[in-house]
CSV table of C-alpha atoms in Angstrom, one decimal:
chain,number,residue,atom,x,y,z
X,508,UNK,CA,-15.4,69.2,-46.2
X,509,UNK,CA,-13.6,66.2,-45.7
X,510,UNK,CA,-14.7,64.2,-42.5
X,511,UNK,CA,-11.9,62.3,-40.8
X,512,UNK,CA,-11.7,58.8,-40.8
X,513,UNK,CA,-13.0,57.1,-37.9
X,514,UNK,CA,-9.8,55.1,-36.3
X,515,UNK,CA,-10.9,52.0,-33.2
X,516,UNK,CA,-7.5,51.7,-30.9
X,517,UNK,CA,-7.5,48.7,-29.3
X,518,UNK,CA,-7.2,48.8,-25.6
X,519,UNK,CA,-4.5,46.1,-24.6
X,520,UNK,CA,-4.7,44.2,-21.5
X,521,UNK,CA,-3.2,45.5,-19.0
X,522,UNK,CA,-5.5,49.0,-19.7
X,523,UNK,CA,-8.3,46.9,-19.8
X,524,UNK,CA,-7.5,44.9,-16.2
X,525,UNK,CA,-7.0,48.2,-15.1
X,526,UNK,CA,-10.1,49.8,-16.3
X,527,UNK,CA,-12.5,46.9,-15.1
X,528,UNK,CA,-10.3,46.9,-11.8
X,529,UNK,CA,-11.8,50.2,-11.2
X,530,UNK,CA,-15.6,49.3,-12.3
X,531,UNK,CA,-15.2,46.3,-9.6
X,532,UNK,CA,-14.5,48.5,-7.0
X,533,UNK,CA,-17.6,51.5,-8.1
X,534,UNK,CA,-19.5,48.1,-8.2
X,535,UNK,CA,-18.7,47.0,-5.1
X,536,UNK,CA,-18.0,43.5,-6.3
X,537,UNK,CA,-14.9,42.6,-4.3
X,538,UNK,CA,-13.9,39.6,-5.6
X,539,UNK,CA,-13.5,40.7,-9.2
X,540,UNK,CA,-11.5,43.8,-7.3
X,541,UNK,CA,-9.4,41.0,-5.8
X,542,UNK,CA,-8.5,39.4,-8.6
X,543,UNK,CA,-7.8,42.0,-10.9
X,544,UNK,CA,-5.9,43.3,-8.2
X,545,UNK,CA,-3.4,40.2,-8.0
X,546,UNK,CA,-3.2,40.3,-11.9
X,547,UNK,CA,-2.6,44.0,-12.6
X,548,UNK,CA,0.6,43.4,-9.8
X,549,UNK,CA,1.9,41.0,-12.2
X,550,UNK,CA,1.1,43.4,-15.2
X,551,UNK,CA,3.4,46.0,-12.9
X,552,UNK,CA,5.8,43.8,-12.0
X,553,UNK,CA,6.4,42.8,-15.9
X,554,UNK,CA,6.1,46.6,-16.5
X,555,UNK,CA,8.7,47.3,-13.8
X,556,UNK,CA,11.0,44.8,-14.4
X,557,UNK,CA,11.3,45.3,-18.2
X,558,UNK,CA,12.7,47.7,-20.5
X,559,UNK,CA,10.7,46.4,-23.8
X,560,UNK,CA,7.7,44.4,-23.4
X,561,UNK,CA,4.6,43.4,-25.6
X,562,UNK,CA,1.5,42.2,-24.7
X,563,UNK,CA,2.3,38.8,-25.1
X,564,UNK,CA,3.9,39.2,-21.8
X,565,UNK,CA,0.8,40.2,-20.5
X,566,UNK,CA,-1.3,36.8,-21.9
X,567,UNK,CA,1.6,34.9,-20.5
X,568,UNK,CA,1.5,36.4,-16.8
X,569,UNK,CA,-2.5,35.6,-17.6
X,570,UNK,CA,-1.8,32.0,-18.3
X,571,UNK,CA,-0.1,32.0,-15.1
X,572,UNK,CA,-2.4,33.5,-13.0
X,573,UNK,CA,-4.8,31.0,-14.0
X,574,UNK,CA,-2.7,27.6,-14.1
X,575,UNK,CA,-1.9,28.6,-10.1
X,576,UNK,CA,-5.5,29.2,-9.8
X,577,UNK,CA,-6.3,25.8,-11.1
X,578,UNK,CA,-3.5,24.5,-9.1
X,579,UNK,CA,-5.4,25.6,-5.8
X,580,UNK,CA,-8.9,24.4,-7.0
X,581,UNK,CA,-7.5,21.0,-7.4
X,582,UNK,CA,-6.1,20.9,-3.8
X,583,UNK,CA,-9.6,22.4,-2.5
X,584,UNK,CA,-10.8,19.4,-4.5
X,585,UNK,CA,-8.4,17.2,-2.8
X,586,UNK,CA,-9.5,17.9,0.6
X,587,UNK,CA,-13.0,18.2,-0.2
X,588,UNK,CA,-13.1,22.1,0.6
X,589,UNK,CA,-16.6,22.4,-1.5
X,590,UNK,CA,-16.1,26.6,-0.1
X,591,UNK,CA,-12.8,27.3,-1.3
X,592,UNK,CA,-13.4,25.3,-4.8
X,593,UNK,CA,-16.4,27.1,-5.4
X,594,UNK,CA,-14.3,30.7,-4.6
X,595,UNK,CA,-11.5,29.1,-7.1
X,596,UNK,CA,-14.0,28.7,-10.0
X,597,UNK,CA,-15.2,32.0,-10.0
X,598,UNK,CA,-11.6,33.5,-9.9
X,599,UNK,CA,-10.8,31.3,-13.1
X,600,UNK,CA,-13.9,32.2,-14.7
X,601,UNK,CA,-12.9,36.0,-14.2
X,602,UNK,CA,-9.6,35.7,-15.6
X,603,UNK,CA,-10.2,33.4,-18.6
X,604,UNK,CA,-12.7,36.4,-19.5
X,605,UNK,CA,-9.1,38.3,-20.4
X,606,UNK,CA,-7.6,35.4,-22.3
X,607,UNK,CA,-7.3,35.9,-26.4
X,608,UNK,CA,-8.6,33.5,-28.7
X,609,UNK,CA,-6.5,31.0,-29.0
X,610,UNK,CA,-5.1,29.1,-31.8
X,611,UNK,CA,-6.9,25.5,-32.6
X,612,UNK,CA,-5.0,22.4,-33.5
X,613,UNK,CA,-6.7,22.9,-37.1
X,614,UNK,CA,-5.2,26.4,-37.2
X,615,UNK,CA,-1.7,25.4,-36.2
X,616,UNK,CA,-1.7,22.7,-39.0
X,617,UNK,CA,-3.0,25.0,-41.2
X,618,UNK,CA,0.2,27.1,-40.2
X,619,UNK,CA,2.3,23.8,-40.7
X,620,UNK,CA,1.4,23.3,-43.8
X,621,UNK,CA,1.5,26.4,-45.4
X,622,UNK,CA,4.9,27.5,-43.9
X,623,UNK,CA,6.3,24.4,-46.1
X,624,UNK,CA,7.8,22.9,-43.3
X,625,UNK,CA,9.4,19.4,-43.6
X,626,UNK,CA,6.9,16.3,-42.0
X,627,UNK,CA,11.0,15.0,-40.8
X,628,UNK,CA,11.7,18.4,-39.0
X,629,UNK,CA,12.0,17.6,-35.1
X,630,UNK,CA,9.3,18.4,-33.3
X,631,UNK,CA,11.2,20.1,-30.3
X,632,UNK,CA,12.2,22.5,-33.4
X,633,UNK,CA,8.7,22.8,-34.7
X,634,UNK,CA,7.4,23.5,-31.0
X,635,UNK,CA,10.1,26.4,-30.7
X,636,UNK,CA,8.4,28.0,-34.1
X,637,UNK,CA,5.1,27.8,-33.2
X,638,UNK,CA,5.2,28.8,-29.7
X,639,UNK,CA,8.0,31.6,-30.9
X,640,UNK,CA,5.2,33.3,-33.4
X,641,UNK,CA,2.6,32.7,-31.6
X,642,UNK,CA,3.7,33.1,-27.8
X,643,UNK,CA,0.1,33.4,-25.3
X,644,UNK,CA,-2.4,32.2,-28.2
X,645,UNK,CA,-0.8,28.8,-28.6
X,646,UNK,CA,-1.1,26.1,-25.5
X,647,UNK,CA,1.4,23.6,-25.6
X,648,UNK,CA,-0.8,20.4,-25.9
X,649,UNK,CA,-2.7,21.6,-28.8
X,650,UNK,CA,0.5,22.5,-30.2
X,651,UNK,CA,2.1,19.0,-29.7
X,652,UNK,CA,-1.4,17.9,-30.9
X,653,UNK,CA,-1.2,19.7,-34.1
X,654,UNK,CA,2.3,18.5,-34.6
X,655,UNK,CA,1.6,15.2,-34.2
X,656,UNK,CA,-1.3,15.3,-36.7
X,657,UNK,CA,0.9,17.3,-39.3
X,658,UNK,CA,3.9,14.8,-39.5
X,659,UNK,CA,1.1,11.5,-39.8
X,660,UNK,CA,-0.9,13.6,-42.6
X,661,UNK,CA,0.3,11.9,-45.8
């Protein structure tokens, strides 16, 4: 008797936002509802709106979410809104709980290096590689970073 092969699928994101959207609301936590909520309408509206799309997409509409988020916490912060910051930090906790491991400045180096790329390439080209491969796991200032520190390596 041959057993079959035990196979993990991995659930992408916008299943899992969708799935913990729903434990929010059994558990009665509403703000993790609420912000779930917001994100899985930018999952739909990516879904909606495009013919082919990958789950990049999804990290990117993430990325999003959350620089707006910060956005807001830094005008709470502005005019001293101690209540609303507190309510933003929570929201970006939430959603950074989604956000895939991204790449360190060591890693993209790494990359650099081993993709014999010339130290003389222009960066803007470099940049376009990088962030082209590795689109939502790659922030642009560790990227520039990384760049920086692989044309001065010697």
């Amino acid at each position: 008797v041959m057993l079959k092969e035990s196979v993990t699928i991995k659930m992408g994101l916008n299943d899992k936002v969708k799935k913990d959207m729903f434990e929010a609301m059994k558990n009665k936590d509403t703000l993790k509802k609420g912000v779930l909520q917001l994100l899985k309408a930018r999952f739909d509206k990516i879904v909606k709106e495009t013919t082919y799309y990958v789950e990049e997409d999804f990290v990117m509409a993430l990325q999003t979410e959350i620089k707006q988020t910060r956005a807001s916490l830094s005008e709470a912060l502005k005019f001293e809104r101690k209540d609303i910051a507190d309510m933003e930090l929570k929201k970006i906790k939430i959603l950074e709980e989604y956000l895939p491991e991204m790449l360190t400045k060591d890693e993209i180096v790494d990359m650099l290096n081993k993709g014999g790329f010339n130290k003389d390439e222009i960066t803007g080209r470099l940049i376009g590689l990088v962030m082209k491969d590795h689109r939502g796991r790659a922030e642009i200032t560790t990227v520039l970073e990384a760049i920086e520190e692989f044309k001065n390596e010697k």
